[in-house]
Short mmCIF file of C-alpha atoms in Angstrom, two decimals:
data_model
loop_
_atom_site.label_atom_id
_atom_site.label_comp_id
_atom_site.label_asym_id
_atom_site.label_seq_id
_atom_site.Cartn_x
_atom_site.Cartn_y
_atom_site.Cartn_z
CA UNK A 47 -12.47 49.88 -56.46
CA UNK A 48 -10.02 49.87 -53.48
CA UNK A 49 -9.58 46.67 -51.20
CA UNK A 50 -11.14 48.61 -48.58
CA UNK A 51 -14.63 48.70 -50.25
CA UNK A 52 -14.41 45.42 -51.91
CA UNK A 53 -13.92 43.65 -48.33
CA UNK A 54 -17.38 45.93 -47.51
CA UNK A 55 -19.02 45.06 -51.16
CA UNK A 56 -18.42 40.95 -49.86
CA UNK A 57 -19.70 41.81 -46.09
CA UNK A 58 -22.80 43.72 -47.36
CA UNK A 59 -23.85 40.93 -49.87
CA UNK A 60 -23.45 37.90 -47.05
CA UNK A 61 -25.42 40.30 -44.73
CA UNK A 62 -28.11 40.50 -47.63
CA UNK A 63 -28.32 36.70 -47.81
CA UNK A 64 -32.21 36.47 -47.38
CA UNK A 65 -31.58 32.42 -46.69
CA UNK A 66 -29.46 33.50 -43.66
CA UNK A 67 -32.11 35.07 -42.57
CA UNK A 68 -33.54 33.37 -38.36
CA UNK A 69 -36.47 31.02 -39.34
CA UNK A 70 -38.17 31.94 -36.32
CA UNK A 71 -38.52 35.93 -36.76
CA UNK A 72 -36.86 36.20 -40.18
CA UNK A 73 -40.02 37.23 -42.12
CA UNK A 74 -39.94 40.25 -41.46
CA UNK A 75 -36.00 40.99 -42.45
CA UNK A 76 -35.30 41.10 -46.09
CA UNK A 77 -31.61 39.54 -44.97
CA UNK A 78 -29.85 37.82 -42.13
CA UNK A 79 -27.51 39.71 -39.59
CA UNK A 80 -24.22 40.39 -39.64
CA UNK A 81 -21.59 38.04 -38.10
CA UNK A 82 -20.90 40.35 -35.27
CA UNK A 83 -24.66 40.53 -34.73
CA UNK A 84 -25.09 37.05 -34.38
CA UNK A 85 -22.01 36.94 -32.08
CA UNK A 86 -23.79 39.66 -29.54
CA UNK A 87 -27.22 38.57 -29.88
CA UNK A 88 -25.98 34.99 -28.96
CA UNK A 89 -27.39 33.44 -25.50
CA UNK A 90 -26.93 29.93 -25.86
CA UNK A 91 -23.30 29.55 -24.96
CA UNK A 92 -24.91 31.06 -21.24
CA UNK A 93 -28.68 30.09 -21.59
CA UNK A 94 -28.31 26.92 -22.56
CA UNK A 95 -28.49 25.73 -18.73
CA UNK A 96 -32.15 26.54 -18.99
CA UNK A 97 -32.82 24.00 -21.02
CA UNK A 98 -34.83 21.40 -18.21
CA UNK A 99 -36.79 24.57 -17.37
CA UNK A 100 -37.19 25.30 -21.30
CA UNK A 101 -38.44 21.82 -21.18
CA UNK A 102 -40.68 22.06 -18.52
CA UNK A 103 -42.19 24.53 -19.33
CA UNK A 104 -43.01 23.91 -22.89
CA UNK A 105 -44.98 20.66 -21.51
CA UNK A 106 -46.85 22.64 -19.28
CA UNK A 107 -47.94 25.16 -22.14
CA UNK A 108 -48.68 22.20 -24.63
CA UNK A 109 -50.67 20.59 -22.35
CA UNK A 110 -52.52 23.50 -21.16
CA UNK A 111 -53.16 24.64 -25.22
CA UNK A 112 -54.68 20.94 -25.68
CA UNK A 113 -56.70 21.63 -22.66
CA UNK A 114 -58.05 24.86 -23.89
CA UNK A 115 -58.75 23.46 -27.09
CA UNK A 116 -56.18 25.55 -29.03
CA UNK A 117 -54.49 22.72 -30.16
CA UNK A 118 -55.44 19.44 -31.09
CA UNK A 119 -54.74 16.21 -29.26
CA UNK A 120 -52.83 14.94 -32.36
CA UNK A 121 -50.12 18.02 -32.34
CA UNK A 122 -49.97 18.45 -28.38
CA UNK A 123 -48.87 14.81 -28.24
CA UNK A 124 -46.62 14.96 -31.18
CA UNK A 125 -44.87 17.64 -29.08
CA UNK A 126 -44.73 16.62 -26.11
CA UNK A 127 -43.18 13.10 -28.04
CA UNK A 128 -40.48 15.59 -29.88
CA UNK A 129 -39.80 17.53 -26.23
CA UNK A 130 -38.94 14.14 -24.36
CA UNK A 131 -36.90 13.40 -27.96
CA UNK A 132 -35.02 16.82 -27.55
CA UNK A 133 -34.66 16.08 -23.70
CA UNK A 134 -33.10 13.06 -24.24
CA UNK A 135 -30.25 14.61 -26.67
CA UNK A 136 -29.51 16.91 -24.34
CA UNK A 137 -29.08 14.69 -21.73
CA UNK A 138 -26.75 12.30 -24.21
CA UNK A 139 -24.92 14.91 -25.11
CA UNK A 140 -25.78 15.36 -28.75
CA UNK A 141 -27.71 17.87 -29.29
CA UNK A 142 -26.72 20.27 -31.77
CA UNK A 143 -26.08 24.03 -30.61
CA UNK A 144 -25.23 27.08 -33.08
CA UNK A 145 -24.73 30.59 -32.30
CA UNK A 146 -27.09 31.27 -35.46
CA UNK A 147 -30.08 30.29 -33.13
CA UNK A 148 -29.62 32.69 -30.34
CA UNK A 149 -31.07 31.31 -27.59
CA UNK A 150 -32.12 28.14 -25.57
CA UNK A 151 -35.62 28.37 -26.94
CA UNK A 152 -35.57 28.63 -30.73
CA UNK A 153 -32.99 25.57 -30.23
CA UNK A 154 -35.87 23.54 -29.06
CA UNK A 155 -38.33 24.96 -31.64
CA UNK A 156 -35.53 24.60 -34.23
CA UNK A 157 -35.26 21.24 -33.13
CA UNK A 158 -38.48 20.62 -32.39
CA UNK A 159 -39.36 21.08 -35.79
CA UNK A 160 -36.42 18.79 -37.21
CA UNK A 161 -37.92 16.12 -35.27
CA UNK A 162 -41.66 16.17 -35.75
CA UNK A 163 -42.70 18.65 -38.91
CA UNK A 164 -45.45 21.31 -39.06
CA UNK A 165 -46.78 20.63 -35.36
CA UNK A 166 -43.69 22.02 -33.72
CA UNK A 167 -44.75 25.32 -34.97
CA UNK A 168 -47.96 25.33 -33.21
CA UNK A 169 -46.22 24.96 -29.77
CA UNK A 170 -45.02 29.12 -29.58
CA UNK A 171 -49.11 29.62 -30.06
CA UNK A 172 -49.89 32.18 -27.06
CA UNK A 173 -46.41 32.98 -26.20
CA UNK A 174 -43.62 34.92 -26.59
CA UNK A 175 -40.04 34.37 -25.75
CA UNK A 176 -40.32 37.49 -23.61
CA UNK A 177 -42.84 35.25 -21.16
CA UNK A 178 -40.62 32.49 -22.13
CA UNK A 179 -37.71 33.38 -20.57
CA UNK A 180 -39.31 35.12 -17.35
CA UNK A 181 -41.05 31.93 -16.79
CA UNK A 182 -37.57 29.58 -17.52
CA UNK A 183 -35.28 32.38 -15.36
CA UNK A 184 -37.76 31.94 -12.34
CA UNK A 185 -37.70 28.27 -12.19
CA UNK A 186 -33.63 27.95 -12.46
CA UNK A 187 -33.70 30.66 -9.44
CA UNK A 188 -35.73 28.30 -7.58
CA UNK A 189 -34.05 25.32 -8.30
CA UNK A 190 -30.94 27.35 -7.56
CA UNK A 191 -32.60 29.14 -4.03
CA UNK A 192 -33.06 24.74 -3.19
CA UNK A 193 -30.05 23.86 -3.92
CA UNK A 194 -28.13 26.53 -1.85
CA UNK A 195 -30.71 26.53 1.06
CA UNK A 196 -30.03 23.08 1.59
CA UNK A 197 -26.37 23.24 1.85
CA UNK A 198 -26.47 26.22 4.33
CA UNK A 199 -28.66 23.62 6.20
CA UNK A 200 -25.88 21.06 6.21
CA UNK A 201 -23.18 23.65 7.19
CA UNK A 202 -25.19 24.69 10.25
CA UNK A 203 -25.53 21.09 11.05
CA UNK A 204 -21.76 20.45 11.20
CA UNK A 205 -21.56 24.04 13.18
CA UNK A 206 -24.30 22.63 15.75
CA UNK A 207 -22.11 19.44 16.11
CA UNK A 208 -19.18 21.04 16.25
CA UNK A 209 -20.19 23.35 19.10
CA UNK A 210 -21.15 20.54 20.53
CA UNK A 211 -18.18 19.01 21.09
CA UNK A 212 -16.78 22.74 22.21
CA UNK A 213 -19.39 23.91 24.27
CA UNK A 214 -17.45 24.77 27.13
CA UNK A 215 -14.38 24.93 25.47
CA UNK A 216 -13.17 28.87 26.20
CA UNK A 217 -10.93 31.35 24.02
CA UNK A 218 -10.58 35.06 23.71
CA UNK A 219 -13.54 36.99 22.13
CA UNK A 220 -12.46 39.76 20.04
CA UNK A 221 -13.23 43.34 19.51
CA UNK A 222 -11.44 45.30 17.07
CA UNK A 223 -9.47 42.09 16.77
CA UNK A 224 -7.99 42.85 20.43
CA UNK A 225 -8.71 40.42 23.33
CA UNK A 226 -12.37 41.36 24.83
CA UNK A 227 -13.70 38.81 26.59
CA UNK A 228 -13.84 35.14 27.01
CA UNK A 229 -16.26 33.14 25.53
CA UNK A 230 -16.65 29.65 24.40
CA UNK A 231 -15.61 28.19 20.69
CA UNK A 232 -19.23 26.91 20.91
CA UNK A 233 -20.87 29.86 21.31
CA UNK A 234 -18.39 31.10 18.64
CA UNK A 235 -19.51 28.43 16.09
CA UNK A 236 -23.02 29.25 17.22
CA UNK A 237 -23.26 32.81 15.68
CA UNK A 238 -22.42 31.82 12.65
CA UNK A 239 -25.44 29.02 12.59
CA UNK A 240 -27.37 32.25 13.22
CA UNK A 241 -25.95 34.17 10.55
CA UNK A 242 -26.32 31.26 8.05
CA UNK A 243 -29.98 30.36 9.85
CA UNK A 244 -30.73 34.19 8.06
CA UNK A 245 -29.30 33.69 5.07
CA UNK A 246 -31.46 30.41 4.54
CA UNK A 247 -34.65 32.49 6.06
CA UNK A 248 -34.03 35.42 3.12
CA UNK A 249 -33.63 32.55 -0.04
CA UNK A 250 -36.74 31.39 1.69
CA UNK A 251 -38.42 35.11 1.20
CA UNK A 252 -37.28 35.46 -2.27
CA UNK A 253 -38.42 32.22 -2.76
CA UNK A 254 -41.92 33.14 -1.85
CA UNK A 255 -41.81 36.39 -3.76
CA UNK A 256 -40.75 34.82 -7.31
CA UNK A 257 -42.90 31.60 -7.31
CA UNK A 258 -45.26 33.49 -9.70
CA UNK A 259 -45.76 32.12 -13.31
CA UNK A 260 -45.13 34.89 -16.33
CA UNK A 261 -46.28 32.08 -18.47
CA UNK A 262 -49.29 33.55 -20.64
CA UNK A 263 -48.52 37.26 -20.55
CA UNK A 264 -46.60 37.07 -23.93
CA UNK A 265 -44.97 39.95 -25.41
CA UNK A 266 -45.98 42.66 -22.90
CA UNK A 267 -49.97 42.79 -23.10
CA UNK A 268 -51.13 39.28 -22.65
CA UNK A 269 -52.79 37.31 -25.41
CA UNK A 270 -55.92 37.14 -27.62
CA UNK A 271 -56.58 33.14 -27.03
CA UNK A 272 -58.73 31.75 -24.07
CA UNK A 273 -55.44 29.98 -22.15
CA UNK A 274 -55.71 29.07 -19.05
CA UNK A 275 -53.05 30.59 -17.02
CA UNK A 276 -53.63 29.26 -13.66
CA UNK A 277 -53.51 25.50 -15.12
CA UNK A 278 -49.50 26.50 -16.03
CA UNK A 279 -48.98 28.03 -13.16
CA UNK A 280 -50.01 24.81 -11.46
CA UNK A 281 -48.36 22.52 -13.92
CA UNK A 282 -44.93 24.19 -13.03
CA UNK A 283 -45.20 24.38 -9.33
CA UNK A 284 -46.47 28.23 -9.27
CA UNK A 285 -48.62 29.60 -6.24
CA UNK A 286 -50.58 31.94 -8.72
CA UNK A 287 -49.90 33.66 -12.07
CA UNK A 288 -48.79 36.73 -12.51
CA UNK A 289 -51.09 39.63 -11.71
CA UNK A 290 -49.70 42.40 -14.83
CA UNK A 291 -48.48 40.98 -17.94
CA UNK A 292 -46.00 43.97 -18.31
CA UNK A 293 -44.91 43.23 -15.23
CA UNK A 294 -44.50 39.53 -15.91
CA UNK A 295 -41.96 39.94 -18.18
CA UNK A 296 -39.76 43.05 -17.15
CA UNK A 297 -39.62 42.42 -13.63
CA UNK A 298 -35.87 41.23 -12.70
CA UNK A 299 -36.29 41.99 -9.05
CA UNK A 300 -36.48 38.06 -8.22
CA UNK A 301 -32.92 37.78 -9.16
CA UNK A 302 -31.36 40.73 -7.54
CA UNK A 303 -32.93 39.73 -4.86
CA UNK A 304 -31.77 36.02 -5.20
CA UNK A 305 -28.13 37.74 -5.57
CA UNK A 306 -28.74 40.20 -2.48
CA UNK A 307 -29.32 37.00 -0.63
CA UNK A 308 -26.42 35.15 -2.54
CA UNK A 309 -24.24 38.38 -1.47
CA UNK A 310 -24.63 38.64 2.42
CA UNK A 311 -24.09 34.60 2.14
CA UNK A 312 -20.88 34.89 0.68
CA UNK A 313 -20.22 37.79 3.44
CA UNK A 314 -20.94 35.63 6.50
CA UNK A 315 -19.04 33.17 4.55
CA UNK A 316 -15.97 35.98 4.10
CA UNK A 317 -16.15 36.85 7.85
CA UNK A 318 -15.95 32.87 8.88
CA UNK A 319 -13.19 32.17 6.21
CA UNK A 320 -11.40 34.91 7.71
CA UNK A 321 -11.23 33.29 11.11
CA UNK A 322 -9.71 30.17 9.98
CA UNK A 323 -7.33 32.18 8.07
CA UNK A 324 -6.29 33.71 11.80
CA UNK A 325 -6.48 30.82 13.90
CA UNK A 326 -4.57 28.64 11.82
CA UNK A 327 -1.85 31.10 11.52
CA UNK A 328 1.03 30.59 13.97
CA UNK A 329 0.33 33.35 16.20
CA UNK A 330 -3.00 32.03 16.98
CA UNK A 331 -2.78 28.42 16.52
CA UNK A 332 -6.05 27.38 17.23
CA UNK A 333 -7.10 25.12 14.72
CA UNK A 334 -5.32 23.48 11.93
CA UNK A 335 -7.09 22.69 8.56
CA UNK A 336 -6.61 18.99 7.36
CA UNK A 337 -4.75 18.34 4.43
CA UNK A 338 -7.86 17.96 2.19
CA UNK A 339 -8.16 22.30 2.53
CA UNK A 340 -4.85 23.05 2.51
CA UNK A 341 -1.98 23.73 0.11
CA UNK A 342 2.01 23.82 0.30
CA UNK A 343 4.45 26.26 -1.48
CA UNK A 344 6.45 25.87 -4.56
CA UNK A 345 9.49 27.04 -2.54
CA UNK A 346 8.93 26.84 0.90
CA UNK A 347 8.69 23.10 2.02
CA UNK A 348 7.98 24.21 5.39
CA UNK A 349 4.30 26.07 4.09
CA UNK A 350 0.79 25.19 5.19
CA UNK A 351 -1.75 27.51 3.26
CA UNK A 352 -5.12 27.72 3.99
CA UNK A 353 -5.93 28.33 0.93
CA UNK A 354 -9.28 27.10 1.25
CA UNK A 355 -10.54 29.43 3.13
CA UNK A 356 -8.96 32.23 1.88
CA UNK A 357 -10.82 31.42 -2.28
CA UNK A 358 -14.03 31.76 -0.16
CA UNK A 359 -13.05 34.68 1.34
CA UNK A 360 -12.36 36.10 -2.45
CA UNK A 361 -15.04 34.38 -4.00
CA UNK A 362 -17.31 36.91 -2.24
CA UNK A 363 -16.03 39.93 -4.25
CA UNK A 364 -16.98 37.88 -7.24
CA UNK A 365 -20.71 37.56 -6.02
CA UNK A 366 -21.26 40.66 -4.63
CA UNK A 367 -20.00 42.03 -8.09
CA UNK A 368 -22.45 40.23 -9.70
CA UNK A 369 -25.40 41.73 -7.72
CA UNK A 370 -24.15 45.36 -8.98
CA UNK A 371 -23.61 44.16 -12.43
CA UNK A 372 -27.31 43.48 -12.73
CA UNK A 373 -28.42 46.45 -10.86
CA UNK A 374 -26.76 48.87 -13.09
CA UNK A 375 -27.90 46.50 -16.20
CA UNK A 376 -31.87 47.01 -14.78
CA UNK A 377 -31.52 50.63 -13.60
CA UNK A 378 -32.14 52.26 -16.77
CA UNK A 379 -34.41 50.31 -18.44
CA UNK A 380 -38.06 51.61 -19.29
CA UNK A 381 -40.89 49.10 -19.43
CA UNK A 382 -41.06 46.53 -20.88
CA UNK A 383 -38.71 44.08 -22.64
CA UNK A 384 -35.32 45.19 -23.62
CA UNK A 385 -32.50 43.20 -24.90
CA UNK A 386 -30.08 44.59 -21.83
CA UNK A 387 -32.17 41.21 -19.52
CA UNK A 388 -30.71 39.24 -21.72
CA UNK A 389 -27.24 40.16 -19.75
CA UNK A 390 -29.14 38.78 -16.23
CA UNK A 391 -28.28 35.50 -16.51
CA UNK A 392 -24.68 35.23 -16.45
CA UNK A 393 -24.10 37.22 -13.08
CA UNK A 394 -26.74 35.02 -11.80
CA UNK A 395 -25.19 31.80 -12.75
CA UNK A 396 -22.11 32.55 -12.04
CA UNK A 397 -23.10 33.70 -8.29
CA UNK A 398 -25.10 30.82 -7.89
CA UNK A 399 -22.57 28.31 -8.87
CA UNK A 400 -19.83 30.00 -6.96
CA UNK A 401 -21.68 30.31 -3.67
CA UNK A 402 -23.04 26.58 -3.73
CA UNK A 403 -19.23 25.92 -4.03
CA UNK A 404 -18.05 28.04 -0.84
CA UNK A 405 -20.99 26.71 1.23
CA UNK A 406 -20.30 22.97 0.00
CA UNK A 407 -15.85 23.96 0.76
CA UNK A 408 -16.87 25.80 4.52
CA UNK A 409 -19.01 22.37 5.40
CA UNK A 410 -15.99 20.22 4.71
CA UNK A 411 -13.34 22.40 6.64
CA UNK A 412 -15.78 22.90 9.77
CA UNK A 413 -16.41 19.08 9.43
CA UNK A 414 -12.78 17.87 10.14
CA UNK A 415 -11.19 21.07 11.59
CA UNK A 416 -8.82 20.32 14.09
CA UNK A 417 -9.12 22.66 17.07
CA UNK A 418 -6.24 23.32 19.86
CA UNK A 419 -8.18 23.74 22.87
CA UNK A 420 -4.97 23.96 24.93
CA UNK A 421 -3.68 27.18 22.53
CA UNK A 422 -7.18 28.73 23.11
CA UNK A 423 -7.11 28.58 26.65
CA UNK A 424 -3.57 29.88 26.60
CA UNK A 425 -4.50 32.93 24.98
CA UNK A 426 -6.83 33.47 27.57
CA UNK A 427 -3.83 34.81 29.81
CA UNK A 428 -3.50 37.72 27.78
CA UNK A 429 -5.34 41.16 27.28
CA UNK A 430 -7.00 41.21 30.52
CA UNK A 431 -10.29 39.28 30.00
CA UNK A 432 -11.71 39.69 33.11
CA UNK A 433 -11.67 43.22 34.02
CA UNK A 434 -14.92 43.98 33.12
CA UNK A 435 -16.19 41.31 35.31
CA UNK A 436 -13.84 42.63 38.06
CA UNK A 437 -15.75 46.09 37.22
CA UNK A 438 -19.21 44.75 38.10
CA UNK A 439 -18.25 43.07 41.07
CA UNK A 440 -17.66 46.60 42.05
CA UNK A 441 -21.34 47.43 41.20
CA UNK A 442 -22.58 44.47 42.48
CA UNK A 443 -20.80 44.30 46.05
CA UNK A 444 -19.71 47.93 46.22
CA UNK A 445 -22.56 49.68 44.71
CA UNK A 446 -20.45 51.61 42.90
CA UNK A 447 -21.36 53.18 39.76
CA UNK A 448 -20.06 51.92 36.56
CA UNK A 449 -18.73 54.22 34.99
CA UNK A 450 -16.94 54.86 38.24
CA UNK A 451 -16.36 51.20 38.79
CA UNK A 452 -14.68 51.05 35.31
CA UNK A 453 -12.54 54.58 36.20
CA UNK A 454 -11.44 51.96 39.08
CA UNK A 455 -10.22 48.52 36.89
CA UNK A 456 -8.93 50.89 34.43
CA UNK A 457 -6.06 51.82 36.81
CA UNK A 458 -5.97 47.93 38.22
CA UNK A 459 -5.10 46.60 34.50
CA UNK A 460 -2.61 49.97 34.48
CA UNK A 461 -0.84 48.46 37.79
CA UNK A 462 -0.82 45.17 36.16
CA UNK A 463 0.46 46.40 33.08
CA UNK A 464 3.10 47.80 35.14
CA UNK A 465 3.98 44.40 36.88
CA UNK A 466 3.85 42.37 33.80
CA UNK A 467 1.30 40.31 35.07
CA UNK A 468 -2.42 38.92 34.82
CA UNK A 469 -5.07 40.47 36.60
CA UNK A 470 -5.28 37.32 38.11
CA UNK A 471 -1.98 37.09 39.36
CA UNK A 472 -2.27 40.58 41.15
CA UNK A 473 -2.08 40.29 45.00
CA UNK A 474 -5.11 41.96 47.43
CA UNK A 475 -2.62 43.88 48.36
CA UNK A 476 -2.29 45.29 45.04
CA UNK A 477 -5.73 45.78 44.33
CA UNK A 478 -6.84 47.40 47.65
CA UNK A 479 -3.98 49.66 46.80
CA UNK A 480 -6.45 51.04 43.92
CA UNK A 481 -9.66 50.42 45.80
CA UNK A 482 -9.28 49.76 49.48
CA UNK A 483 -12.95 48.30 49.89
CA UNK A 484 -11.98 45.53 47.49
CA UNK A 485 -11.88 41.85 49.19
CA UNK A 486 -10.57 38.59 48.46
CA UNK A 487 -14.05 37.90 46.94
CA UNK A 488 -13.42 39.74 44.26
CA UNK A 489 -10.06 37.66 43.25
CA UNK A 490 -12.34 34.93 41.95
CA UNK A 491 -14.39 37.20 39.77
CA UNK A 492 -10.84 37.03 37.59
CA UNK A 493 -11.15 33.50 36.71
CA UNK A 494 -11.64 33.23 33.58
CA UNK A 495 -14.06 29.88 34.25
CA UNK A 496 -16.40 32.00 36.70
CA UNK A 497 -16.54 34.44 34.22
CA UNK A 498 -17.89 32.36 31.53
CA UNK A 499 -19.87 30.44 33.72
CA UNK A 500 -21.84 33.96 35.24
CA UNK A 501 -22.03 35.07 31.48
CA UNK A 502 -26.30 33.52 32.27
CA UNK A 503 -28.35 36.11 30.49
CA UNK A 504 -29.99 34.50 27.33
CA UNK A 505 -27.94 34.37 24.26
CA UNK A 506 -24.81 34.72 26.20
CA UNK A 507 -21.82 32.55 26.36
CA UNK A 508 -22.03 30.40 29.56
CA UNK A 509 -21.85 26.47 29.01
CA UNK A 510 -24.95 25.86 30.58
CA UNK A 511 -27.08 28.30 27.69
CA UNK A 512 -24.56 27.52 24.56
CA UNK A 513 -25.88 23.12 25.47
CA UNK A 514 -29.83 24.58 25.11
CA UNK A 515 -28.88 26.69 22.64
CA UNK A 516 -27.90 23.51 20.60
CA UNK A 517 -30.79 21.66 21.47
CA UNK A 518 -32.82 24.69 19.77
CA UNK A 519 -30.76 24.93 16.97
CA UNK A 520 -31.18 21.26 16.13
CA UNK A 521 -34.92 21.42 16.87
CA UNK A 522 -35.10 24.43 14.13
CA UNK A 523 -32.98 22.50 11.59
CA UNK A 524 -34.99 19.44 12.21
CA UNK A 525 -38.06 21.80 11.28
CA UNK A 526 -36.88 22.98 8.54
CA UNK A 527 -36.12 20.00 6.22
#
C-alpha cells in the first residue's frame, strides 16, 4: 500500500467514527464529519455573540411550551434553571466552546443537557435552528439599530452645540471644492445634523420592518403542536409574528437593510471626516484636532496627522463592502434555508461594530475641535464670494435679467482678476466701467457680512435662521429620546 493511501485508509476510518458523530442531528449519519467539515460548518467562533439573544429567546419558547401545555411545569423550570446556569458561565467567562458543536445554539443545548439531564432535550420541541437563528439574528440587529441610533443622537447633539457657538461665524462654501459662497460654520455643522438626523430616521424604518418574531415557523412549514406564537412574539419584544413561515426563516432583507443604513452612515461620516482632513491641513487651517485624535510621525517631529478622521473615512469602504458581501451571498439563493445565511453574520457584525466606533470617534473630535475663526474669515477674501450677490443686485435694482446680469459680474470678477484685487476692493469707477447704471449701492452688496445676513430664505445660511434652526434641531432631538 503506498503512503499516499494509507494517510486516506487513517482519514476515512476517523471520518467513520460513528461516536464522532453531532449528538444533536447525528442519528441520521452512520459517522461524524471530516475535520475540514467541521472547520467550515463552524459558527461559533462568529455566532457566539448571539448568545444573550440565544438566551432570550429560549426563555421565551420554554415558557410559552409550559403555557401551551407541551411541556410540563417540572421540565420548563428545570430549563429555564439550566439557561440562567449557562448565562451565568458565559458571563464568567467559562463556558466551554468547541468547533465540534457548530453553532451558538447546540452549545446551549449541549450544555443545557450537561447541566440538567433528559429535560434539556425537550426545550428544541417546536423548533428548528432555522427559526432559531432568524429569531436570534433579528434581535442582535435591533439591539445593534439601538445602540448606533443613539450615538448618531449624541453626535448631532455636539453638532447642534457646536453650531451654536459658530452660528454667525462665516467661511467659504465650496463647490467643486472651489470658493462658492459664504456661509456660516454653523450652518455648515448643521447639514450634517441633517444628514445624520436621516440616517437615525432609516435604522428607525428598518427597525420597524424587522421587529417580527420567526419564532414558531420551524424548519420552513411551521409546526404540528398548538404553540402559541403571538405569546413569543410578545415575550421578546415583537409587534406581531411572522405572517409565512418560509418567509420567516429565509428572509435576510432586515440585515441588508440594517447594512444599507449602516452604509450611507459611514458615507456622511466619510464626507465629514474628509473636511477635517482639509481644514486642518495647512492650507486651510481652520480647525485643529486635539491631541486625543491626532498622531505624529516616526520621522518627521514636526507632523500632526489627523489620523482620526482619516480611519473613519476608510472604515467606510469596509462597511459598504460588507453590504455587497451579503447581497451577492442572498442573490442566488432559492427558498428556503440554505447554509450560504450562515455567512450573514459576520459582514453584519463587523459593520455594526465598526460604525458604532466611527460615530462614537466623530462625537469626540466635533466635541473638542478647535476652530480658527480668524483663518475662516481670511479665506473669505479669496475666489470672489460675492459676485453672485453683486449679480442680483443687478436684477433687483436694474431689472436686468439674470442671465444677463451674470454675463455682466462675469466680466467685473475678469477686471478684478486683472487688478489682483477683491471685488470688494474694486472702485465705482471700475465697475461703472462694465455697467454704467451701477451705483455706490451696489458696493455694499460685496460685503461678505450683508451677504450672509440677506441669505433669509428658509434653510439658508443667514445668522438669524441657522439660531432657529438650532432651536428646532434641539426640539427634534429632545423628541426623539
Amino acid at each position: 500500500m503506498s503512503r499516499g493511501t494509507t494517510k486516506r485508509a487513517k482519514k476515512k476510518s476517523v471520518a467513520a467514527n460513528p461516536q464522532r458523530a453531532n449528538p444533536l442531528w447525528g442519528g441520521r449519519f452512520a459517522s461524524g464529519p471530516d475535520a475540514l467539515m467541521e472547520q467550515v460548518n463552524a459558527s461559533i467562533s462568529f455566532d457566539k455573540a448571539l448568545a444573550a439573544q440565544d438566551l432570550a429567546q429560549s426563555r421565551a419558547h420554554c415558557s410559552m411550551l409550559v403555557k401551551t401545555g407541551i411541556l410540563s411545569r417540572k421540565d420548563g423550570h428545570a430549563i429555564l434553571r439550566g439557561l440562567d446556569a449557562v448565562e451565568r458561565e458565559i458571563a464568567a467567562g467559562t463556558f466551554p466552546y468547541t468547533p465540534a458543536l457548530e453553532d451558538i445554539h447546540m452549545h446551549v443545548e449541549a450544555r443545557l443537557a450537561e447541566l440538567i439531564g433528559e429535560a434539556a432535550g425537550r426545550l428544541h420541541t417546536a423548533r428548528s435552528r432555522n427559526d432559531q437563528v432568524a429569531t436570534d439574528f433579528r434581535l442582535w440587529v435591533r439591539d445593534a439599530i439601538d445602540r448606533i441610533e443613539a450615538a448618531l443622537g449624541r453626535l448631532q447633539g455636539v453638532l447642534v452645540e457646536r453650531a451654536d457657538e459658530h452660528a454667525g461665524t462665516i467661511l467659504p462654501g465650496l463647490t467643486h471644492l472651489q470658493p462658492a459662497q459664504p456661509v456660516t460654520f454653523g450652518h455648515h455643522l448643521l447639514a450634517y445634523f441633517e444628514m445624520f438626523d436621516r440616517d437615525r430616521g432609516r435604522m428607525r424604518d428598518c427597525r420597524a420592518r424587522l421587529n417580527e418574531s420567526p419564532l414558531g415557523a420551524a424548519a420552513l412549514a411551521g409546526t404540528t403542536y398548538p404553540i402559541d406564537r403571538r405569546n413569543t412574539a410578545k415575550a421578546l419584544g415583537f409587534a406581531r409574528p411572522m405572517e409565512n413561515s418560509m418567509d420567516a426563516v429565509s428572509a435576510r432583507d432586515f440585515a441588508l437593510e440594517f447594512l444599507a443604513a449602516c452604509s450611507i452612515a459611514a458615507v456622511h461620516l466619510s464626507r465629514l471626516g474628509e473636511e477635517l482632513v482639509l481644514w486642518a491641513s495647512p492650507r486651510f487651517r481652520y480647525v485643529r484636532l486635539s491631541d486625543a485624535f491626532s498622531t505624529g510621525s516616526s520621522i518627521m517631529p514636526q507632523k500632526r496627522n489627523p489620523d482620526a478622521a482619516e480611519l473613519v473615512r476608510a472604515k467606510a469602504g469596509p462597511i459598504i463592502g460588507s453590504l455587497t458581501s451579503l447581497l451577492i451571498t442572498m442573490k442566488g439563493l432559492p427558498l428556503t434555508y440554505s447554509k450560504d445565511m450562515q455567512e450573514d453574520k459576520v459582514p453584519t457584525f463587523a459593520a455594526a461594530e465598526q460604525l458604532e466606533l466611527c460615530v462614537q470617534v466623530m462625537t469626540g473630535m466635533i466635541a473638542d475641535l478647535a476652530v480658527d475663526k480668524a483663518a475662516m474669515r481670511t479665506a473669505t477674501s479669496e475666489g470672489f464670494l460675492t459676485a453672485t450677490d453683486l449679480a442680483d443686485w443687478l436684477v433687483q435694482q436694474l431689472d436686468m435679467p439674470f442671465r444677463e446680469a451674470h454675463g455682466v459680474v462675469g466680466r467685473i470678477v475678469r477686471l478684478a482678476e486683472q487688478k489682483s484685487v477683491g471685488l470688494e476692493d474694486l472702485s465705482l469707477a471700475d465697475l461703472k466701467l462694465i455697467e454704467p447704471r451701477i451705483t455706490s449701492d451696489a458696493q455694499r452688496a460685496l460685503s461678505v457680512d450683508v451677504a450672509i445676513a440677506r441669505r433669509s430664505s428658509y434653510g439658508g445660511t443667514a445668522p438669524k435662521l441657522v439660531r432657529a434652526a438650532i432651536q428646532r434641531a434641539r426640539a427634534r432631538l429632545k423628541a426623539q429620546r
